[in-house]
Coordinates of C-alpha atoms and ligand atoms in Angstrom, one line a residue:
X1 CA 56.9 126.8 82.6
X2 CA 53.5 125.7 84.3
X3 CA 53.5 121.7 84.2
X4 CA 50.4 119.7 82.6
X5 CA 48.5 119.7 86.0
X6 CA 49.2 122.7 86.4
X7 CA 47.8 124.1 83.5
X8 CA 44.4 121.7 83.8
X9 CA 44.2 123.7 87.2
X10 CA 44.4 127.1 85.4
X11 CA 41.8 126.2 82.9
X12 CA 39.6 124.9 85.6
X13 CA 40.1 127.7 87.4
X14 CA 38.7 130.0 84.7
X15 CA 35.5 127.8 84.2
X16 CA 32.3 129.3 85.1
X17 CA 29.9 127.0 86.4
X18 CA 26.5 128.5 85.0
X19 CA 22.3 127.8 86.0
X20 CA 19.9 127.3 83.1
X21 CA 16.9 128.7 83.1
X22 CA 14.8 125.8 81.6
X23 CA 14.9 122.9 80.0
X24 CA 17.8 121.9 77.1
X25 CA 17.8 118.3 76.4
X26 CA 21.5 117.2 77.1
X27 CA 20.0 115.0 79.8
X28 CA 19.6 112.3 77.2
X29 CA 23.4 111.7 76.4
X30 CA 23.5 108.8 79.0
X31 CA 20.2 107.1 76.9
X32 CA 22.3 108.5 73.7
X33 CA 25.1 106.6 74.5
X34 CA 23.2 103.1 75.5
X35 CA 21.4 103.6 72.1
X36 CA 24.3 103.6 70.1
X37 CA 25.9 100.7 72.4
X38 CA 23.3 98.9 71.6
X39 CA 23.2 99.6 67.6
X40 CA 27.1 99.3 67.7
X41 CA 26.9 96.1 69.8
X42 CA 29.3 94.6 72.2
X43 CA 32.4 92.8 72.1
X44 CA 34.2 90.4 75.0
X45 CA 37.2 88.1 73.9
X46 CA 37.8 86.0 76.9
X47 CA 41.0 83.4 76.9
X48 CA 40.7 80.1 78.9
X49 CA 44.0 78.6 79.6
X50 CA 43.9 74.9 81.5
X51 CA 45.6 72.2 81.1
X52 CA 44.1 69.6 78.3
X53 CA 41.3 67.9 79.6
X54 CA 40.4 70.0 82.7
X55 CA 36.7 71.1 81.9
X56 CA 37.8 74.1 79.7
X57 CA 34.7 74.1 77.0
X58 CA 32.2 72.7 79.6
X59 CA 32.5 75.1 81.7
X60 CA 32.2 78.0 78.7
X61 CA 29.0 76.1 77.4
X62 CA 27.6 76.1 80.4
X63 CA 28.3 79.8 81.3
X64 CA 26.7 81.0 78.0
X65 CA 23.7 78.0 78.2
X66 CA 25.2 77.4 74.9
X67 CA 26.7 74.4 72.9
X68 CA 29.8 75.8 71.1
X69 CA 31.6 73.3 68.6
X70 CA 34.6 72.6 70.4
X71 CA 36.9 69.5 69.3
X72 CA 38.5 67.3 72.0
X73 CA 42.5 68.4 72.1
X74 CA 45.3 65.2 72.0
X75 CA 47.6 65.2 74.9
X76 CA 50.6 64.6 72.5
X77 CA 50.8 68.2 70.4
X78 CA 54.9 69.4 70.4
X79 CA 53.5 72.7 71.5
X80 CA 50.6 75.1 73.0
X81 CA 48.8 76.5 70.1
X82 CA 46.1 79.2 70.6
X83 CA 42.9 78.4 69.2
X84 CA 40.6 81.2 68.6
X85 CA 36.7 81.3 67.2
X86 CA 34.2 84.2 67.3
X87 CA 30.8 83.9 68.0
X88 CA 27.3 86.2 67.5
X89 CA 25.3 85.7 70.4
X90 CA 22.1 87.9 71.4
X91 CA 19.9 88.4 74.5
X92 CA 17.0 90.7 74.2
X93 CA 18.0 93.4 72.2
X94 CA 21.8 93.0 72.7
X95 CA 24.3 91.2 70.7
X96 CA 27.4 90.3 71.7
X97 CA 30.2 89.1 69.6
X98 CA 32.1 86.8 72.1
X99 CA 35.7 85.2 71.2
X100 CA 36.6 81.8 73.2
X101 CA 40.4 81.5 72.8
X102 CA 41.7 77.8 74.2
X103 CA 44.9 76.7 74.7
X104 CA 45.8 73.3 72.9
X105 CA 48.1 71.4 74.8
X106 CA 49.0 73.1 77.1
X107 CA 51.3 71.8 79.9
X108 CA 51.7 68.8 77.8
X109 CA 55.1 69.3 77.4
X110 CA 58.5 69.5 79.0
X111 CA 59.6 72.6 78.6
X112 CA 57.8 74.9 80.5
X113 CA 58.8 78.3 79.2
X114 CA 57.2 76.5 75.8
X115 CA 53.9 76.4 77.6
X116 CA 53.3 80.2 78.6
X117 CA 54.6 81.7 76.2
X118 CA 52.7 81.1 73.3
X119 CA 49.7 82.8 75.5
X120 CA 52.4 85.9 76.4
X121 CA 52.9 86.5 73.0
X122 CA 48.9 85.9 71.6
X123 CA 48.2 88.2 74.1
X124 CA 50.7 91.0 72.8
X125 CA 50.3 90.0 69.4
X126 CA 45.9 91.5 69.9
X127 CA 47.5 94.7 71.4
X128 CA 49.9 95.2 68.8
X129 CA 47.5 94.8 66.3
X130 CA 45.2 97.8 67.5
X131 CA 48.1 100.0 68.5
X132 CA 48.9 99.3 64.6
X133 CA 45.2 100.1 63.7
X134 CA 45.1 103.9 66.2
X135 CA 48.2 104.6 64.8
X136 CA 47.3 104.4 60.8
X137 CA 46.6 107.8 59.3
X138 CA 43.2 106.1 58.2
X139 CA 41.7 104.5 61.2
X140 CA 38.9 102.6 61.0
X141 CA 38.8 101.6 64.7
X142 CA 34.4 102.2 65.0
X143 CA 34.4 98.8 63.4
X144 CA 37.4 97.4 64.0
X145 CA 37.5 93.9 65.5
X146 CA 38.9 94.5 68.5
X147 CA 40.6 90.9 69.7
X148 CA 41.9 92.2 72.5
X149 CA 41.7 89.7 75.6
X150 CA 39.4 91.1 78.4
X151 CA 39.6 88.6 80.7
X152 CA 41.8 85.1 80.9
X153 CA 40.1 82.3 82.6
X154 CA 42.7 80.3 84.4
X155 CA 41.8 76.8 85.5
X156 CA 44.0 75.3 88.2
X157 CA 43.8 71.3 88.9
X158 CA 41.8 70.4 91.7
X159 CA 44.8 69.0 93.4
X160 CA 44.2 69.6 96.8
X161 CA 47.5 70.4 97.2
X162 CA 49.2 73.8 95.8
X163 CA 50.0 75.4 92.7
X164 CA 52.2 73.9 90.1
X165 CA 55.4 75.9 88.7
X166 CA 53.7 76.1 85.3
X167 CA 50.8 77.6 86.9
X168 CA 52.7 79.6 88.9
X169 CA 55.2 81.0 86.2
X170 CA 52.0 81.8 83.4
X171 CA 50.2 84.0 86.0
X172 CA 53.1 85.7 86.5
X173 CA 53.8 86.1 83.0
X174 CA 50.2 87.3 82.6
X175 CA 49.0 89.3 85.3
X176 CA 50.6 92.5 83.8
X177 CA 48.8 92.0 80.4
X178 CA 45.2 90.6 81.3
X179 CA 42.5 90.2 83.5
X180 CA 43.2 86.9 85.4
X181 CA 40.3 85.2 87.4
X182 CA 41.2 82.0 88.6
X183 CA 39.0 79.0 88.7
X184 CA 39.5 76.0 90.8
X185 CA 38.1 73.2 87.9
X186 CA 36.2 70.1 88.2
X187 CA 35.3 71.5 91.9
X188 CA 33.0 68.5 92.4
X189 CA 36.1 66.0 92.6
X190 CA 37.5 67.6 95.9
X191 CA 35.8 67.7 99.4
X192 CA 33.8 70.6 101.2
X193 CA 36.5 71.2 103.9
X194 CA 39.9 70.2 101.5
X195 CA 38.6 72.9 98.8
X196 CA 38.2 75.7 102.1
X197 CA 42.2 74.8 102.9
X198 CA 43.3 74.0 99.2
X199 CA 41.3 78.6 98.1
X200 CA 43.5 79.4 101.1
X201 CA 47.4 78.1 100.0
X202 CA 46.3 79.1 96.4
X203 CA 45.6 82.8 97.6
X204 CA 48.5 82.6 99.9
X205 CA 50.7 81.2 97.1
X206 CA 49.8 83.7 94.6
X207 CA 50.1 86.3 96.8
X208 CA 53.8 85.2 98.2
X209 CA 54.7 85.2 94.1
X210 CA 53.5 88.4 93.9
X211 CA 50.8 87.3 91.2
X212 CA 48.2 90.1 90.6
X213 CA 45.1 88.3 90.3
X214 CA 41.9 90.5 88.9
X215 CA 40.3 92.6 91.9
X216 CA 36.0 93.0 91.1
X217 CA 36.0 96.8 91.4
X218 CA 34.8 98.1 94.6
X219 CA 34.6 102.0 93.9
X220 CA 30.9 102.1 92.6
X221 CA 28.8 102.3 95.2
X222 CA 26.3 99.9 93.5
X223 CA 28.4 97.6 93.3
X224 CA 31.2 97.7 96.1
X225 CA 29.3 95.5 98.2
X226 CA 28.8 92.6 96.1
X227 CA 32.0 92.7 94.5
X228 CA 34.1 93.1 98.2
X229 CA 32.1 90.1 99.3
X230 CA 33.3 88.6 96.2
X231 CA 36.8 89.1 96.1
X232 CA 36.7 87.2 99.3
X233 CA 35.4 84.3 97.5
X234 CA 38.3 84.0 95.0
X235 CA 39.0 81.4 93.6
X236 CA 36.0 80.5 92.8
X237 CA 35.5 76.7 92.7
X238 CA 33.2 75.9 89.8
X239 CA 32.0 72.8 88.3
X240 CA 30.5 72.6 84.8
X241 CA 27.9 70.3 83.2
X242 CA 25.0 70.9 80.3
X243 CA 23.5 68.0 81.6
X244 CA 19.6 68.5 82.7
X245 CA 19.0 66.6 85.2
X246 CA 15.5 66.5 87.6
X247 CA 15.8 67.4 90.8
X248 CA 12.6 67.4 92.9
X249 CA 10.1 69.3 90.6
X250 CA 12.3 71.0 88.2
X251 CA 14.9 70.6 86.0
X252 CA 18.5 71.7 86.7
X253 CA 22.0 71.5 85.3
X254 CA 24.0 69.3 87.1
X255 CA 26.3 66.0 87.3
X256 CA 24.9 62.7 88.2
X257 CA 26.7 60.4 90.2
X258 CA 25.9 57.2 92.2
X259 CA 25.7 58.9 95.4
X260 CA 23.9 61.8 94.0
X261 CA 23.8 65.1 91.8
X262 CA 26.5 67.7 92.2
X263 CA 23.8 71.1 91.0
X264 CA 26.0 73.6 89.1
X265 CA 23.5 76.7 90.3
X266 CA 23.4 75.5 93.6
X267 CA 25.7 77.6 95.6
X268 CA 26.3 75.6 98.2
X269 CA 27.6 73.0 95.4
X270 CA 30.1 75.3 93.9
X271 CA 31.2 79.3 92.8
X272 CA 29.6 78.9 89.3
X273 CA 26.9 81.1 89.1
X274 CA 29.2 83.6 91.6
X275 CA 31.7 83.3 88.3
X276 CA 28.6 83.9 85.9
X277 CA 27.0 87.1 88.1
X278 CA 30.5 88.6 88.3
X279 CA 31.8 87.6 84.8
X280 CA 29.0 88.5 82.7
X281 CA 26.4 90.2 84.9
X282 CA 28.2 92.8 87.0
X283 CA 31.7 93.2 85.9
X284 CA 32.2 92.7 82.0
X285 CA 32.5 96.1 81.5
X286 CA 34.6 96.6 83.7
X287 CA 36.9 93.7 82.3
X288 CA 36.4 95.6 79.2
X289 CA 37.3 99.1 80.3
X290 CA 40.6 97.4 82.5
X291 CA 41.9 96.1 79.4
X292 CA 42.0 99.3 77.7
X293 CA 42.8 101.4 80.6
X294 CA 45.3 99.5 82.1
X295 CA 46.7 96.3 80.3
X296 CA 46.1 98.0 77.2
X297 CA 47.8 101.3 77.8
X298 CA 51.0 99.8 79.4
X299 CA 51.6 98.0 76.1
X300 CA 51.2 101.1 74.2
X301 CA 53.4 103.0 76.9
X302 CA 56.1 100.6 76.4
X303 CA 55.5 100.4 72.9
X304 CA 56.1 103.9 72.4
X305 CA 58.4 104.7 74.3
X306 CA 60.4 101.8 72.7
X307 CA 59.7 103.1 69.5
X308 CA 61.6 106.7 71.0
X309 CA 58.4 108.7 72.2
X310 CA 58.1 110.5 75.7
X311 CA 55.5 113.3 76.3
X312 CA 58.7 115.2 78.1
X313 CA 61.7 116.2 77.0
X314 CA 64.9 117.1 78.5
X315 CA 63.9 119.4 81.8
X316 CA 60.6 118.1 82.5
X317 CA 59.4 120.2 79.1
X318 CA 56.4 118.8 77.5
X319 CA 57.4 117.7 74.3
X320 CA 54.4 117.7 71.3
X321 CA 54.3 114.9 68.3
X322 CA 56.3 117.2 65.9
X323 CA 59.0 118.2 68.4
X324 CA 59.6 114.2 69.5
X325 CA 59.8 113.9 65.4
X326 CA 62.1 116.3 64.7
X327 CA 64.2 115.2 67.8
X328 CA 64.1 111.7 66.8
X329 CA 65.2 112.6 62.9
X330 CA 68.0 114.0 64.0
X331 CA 68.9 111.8 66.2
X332 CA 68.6 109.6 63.4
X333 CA 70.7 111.8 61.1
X334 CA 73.3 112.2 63.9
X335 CA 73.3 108.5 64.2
X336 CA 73.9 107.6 60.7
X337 CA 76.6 109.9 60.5
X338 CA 78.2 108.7 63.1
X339 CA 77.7 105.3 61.5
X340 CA 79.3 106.2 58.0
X341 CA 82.4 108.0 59.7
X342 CA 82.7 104.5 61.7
X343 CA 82.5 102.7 58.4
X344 CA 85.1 104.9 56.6
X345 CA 87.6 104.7 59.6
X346 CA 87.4 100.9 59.4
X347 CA 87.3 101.0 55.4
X348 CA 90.9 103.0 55.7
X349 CA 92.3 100.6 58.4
X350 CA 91.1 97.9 56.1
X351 CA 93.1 99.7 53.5
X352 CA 96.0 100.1 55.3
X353 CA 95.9 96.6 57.1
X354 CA 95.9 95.4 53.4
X355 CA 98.4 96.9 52.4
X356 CA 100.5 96.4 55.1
X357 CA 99.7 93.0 54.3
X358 CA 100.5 93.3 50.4
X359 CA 104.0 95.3 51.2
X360 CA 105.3 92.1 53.7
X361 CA 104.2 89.7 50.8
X362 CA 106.6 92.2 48.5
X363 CA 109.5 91.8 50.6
X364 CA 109.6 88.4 51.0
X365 CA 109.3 87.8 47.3
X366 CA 112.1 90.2 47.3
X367 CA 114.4 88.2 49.3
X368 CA 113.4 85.6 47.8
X369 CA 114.0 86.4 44.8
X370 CA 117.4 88.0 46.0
X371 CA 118.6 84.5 47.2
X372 CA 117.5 82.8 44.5
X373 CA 119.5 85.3 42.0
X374 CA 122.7 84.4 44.5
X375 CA 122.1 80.6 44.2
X376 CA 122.0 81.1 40.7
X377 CA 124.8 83.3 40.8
X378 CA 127.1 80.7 42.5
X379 CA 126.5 78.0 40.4
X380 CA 126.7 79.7 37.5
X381 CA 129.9 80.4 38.9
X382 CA 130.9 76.9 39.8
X383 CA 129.6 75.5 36.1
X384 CA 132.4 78.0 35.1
X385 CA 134.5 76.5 37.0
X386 CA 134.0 72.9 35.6
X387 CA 133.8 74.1 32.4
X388 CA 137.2 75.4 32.7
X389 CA 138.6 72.6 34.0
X390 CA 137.1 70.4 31.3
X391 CA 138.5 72.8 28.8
X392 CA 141.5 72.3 30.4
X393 CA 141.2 68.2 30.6
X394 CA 140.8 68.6 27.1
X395 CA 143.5 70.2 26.3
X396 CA 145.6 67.9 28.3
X397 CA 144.3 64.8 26.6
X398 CA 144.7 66.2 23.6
X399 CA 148.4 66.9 24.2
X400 CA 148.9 63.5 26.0
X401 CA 147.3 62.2 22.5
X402 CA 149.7 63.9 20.4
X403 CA 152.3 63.0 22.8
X404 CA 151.6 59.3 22.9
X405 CA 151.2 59.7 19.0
X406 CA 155.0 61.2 19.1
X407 CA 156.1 58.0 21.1
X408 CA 154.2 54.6 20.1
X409 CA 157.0 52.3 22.1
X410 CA 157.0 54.4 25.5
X411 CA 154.4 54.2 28.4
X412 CA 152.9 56.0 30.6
X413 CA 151.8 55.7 34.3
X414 CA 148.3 57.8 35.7
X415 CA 148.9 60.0 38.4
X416 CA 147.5 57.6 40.6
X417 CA 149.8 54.9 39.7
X418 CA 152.8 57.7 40.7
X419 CA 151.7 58.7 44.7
X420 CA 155.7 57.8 45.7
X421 CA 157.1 59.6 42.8
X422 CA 158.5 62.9 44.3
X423 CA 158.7 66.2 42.1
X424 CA 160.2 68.4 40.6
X425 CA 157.9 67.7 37.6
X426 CA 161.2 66.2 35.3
X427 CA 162.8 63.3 36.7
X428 CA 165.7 60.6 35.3
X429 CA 165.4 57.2 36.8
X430 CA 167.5 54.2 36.1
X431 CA 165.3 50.8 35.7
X432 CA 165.8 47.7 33.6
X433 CA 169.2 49.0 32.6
X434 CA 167.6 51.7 30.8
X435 CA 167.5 55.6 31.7
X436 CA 164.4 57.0 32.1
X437 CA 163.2 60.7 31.9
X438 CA 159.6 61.1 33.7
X439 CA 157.7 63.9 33.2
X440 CA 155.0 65.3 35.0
X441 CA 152.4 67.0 32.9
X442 CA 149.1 68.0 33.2
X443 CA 148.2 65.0 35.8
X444 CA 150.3 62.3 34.3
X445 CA 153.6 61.3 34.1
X446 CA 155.2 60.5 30.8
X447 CA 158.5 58.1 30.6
X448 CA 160.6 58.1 27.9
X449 CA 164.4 56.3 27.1
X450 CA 167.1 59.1 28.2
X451 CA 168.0 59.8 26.0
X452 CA 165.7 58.9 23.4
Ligands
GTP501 P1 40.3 70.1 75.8 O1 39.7 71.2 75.1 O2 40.3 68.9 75.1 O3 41.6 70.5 76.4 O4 39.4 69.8 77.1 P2 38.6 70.8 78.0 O5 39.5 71.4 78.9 O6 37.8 71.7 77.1 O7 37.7 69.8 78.8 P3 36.2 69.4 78.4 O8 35.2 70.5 78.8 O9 36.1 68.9 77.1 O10 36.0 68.3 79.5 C1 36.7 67.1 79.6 C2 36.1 66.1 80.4 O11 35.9 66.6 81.7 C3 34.7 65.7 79.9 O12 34.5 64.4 80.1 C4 33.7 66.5 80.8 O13 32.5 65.9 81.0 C5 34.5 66.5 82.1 N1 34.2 67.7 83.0 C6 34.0 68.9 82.5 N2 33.7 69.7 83.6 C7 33.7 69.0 84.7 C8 33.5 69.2 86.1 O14 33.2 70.3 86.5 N3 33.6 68.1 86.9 C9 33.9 66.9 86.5 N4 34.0 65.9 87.4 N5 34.1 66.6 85.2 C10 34.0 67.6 84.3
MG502 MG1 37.9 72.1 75.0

C-alpha cells in the first residue's frame, strides 16, 4: 500500500503542465482574494500579559494612536482574571476588529502557578471554542468570531537584572500555544548601556529555559531582511506615552521629564515603532497565519487524538473518518462489555460475601441459641430439684406436725442442736432419771419417755 506522499507523488506525476494560447482571466484571483479580505475584513486578538501597573494600556493606546477605555486594575485581586474587549477600528478602506485581552492582577499573588494559568487556560479555552465551531455539522465559521490569540505581548519589568520565576514559568507555559514577543516596559527608566546587558541575560535566560520566543519570519524574500535584522533586536525595549509634546518644530509623542523628553518614535530612544512596523506593519499576518498553522493545529492534534482520532491505523494504514468511527464504537462496545461482566463478577462476590456474611450471623445465633436452651435446661433442672426438696420439707413438717400433735409434753431438738448425737437413726438415752428414745427423722430428732 502506497503511503500519502506517495500517492501526492503519483498524482503529480500524472499532471500535465499545459500553455494557453491567449488570455483567460485567472490572473485576477490574487485581486479576488484582497477584495473579499477587504469586504470580509480583518481580525487580530492580541493578549498583553504584565504585571499590574507596568504600562500595559499605554503602550496599546499608543500603538493604535488610539484612546481605548481601560480602567486602572487594584493590586489586591485574589486572582488573575482575563479581561477581554473588542474593538472596530478602520484605516483607509480596511477595518479591523482588534481584541485587547489584559491580565488583572497578575503576579499580585503568592501562588505562582495561580498567576499563569488562568492565561493557559483563556488561551485553550479560544481554541476550543473554534475546534467546537469546525466540528458542528452546521458551521458557520465565514463569520464566526474568531477569539483566537494571535499574538501575546509579554511585558517584563525593567529590572536591570534578570527574569523573574513568574515570568520565566508563563513563557514557558505559553510559548507552545501563542505567539510571544517580549517587551522590555517602561524602557525610559533604565540606562542606554544597562538595557544593551539587561536584552542580553533576558535572551540568554530564555534561551537556557528553552522558552520559544516568536521568530519574524525570514523565508519571504521581501521581507527576510528586515525581519532577520529584527530578530536581532528582540526584546524590544519600548516606552509608551500619548502625550504630545513639542519638540523643535513639530509635535511628537513623548514623556517629559526635568532633564528632558524621552520621544517614543525616536529610535534611538526606544524599539517602539520597531514593535509597531513588525507588529502591525509587516508581520500581522503572519501572527495570524502562525496561530492557525501552528499553535492552532497542535491543539486540534492533541485534541483529537485525545478524543481517539489518528489518520493511521494499525500498520501504518491510512485510516478514513468512518473507519476511526466504527473502530472507536466498538471499541466502545468491547469496552462496556467488558465493563458490565466486571460489574456482574463483583455483584456475585458481593452476593456471596453477603451471604457468607448472613450464614456466620446464622451460626452464632445458633449457638447461641443452643446454650441458652442448655442454661435453661439446667436450671429447669435444678428448680426441680428444689422443688423436690421443698415437697419433701413439707412433708416432713407436716409429719413433725402431726407428730408433735401425737406428743404435747415431749420435745424435740433441731438437727443442729444434735452434731454429737451418733446414729443409727433410733437411739435410748438415760437423762434426768428418765429413758429416752430419740429418733432421727427427716432432719430432726424426736425424744420421747421409753417407754411412753
Ligand atoms: P493596569 O491595567 O492597571 O494593570 O496597568 P497598565 O499595565 O495598563 O499600566 P498603565 O498603562 O495604566 O500605566 C501605568 C502607569 O505607568 C501610568 O502612570 C503611565 O503613565 C505609566 N507608564 C506607562 N508607560 C510608561 C513608560 O513607558 N514609561 C514610564 N516611565 N511610565 C509609563
Ligand atoms: Mg491597563
Amino acid at each position: 500500500m502506497a503511503s500519502c506522499d506517495e500517492v501526492r507523488q503519483l498524482k503529480k506525476e500524472h499532471t500535465r503542465s499545459l500553455s494557453m494560447c491567449g488570455h483567460v482571466g485567472f490572473e485576477s484571483l490574487p485581486d479576488q482574494l484582497v477584495d473579499r479580505s477587504i469586504e470580509q475584513g480583518f481580525c487580530f486578538n492580541i493578549l498583553c500579559v504584565g504585571e499590574t501597573g507596568i504600562g500595559k494600556s499605554t503602550l496599546i493606546n499608543t500603538l493604535f494612536n488610539t484612546h481605548f477605555e481601560e480602567l486602572e486594575s487594584s493590586h489586591f485581586y485574589p486572582c488573575v482574571r482575563l479581561r477581554a474587549q473588542t474593538y472596530e477600528l478602520q484605516e483607509s478602506n480596511v477595518r479591523l476588529k482588534l481584541t485587547i485581552v489584559n491580565t488583572v492582577g497578575f503576579g499580585d499573588q503568592i501562588n505562582k502557578e495561580d498567576s499563569y494559568q488562568p492565561i493557559v487556560d483563556y488561551i485553550d479555552d479560544q481554541f476550543e471554542a473554534y475546534l467546537q465551531e469546525e466540528l458542528k455539522i452546521k458551521r458557520a465559521l465565514f463569520n464566526y468570531h474568531d477569539s483566537r490569540i494571535h499574538v501575546c505581548l509579554y511585558f517584563i519589568a525593567p529590572t536591570g537584572h534578570s527574569l523573574r520565576t513568574l515570568d520565566l514559568l508563563t513563557m514557558k507555559s505559553l510559548d507552545s500555544k501563542v505567539n510571544i514577543i517580549p517587551l522590555i516596559a517602561k524602557a525610559d527608566t533604565i540606562s542606554k548601556s544597562e538595557l544593551q546587558k539587561f536584552k542580553m541575560k533576558l535572551m540568554s535566560e530564555l534561551v537556557i529555559n528553552g522558552v520559544q520566543i516568536y521568530q519574524f519570519p525570514t523565508d519571504d524574500d521581501t521581507t527576510a531582511k528586515i525581519n532577520g535584522a529584527m530578530n536581532g533586536h528582540l526584546p524590544f525595549a519600548v516606552v509608551g506615552s500619548m502625550d504630545e509634546i513639542k519638540v523643535g518644530n513639530k509635535m511628537v509623542k513623548g514623556r517629559q521629564y526635568p532633564w528632558g523628553i524621552v520621544q517614543v518614535e525616536n529610535e534611538n530612544h526606544c524599539d517602539f515603532v520597531k514593535l509597531r512596523e513588525m507588529l502591525i506593519c509587516t508581520n500581522m499576518e503572519d501572527l495570524r497565519e502562525q496561530t492557525h498553522m501552528r499553535h492552532y493545529e497542535l491543539y486540534r492534534r492533541c485534541k483529537l487524538q485525545e478524543m481517539g482520532f489518528a489518520d493511521m491505523g494499525p500498520e501504518n494504514k491510512p485510516l478514513s473518518l468512518q473507519e476511526t468511527y466504527e473502530a472507536k464504537r466498538h471499541e466502545f462496545c468491547g469496552e462496556r462489555q467488558r465493563k458490565e461482566e466486571q460489574m456482574k463478577q463483583m455483584f456475585v462476590q458481593r452476593v456471596k460475601e453477603k451471604e457468607a456474611i448472613l450464614k456466620e450471623a446464622e451460626r452464632e445465633l445458633q449457638a447461641k441459641f443452643e446454650h441458652l436452651k442448655r442454661l435453661h435446661q439446667e436450671e429447669r433442672m435444678k428448680l426441680e430439684d428444689r422443688r423436690r426438696v421443698l415437697e419433701e420439707e413439707s412433708i416432713a413438717f407436716a409429719k413433725r406436725k402431726a407428730t408433735c400433735e401425737l406428743f404435747p409434753n415431749q420435745s424435740f431438738l433441731t438437727a443442729a442442736e444434735q452434731h454429737s448425737i451418733p446414729s443409727p437413726s433410733t437411739n435410748i438415752f438415760k437423762s434426768s432419771g428418765l429413758i429416752l428414745k430419740t429418733v432421727w427423722l427427716d432432719n430432726c430428732f424426736y425424744f420421747s419417755q421409753f417407754p411412753s
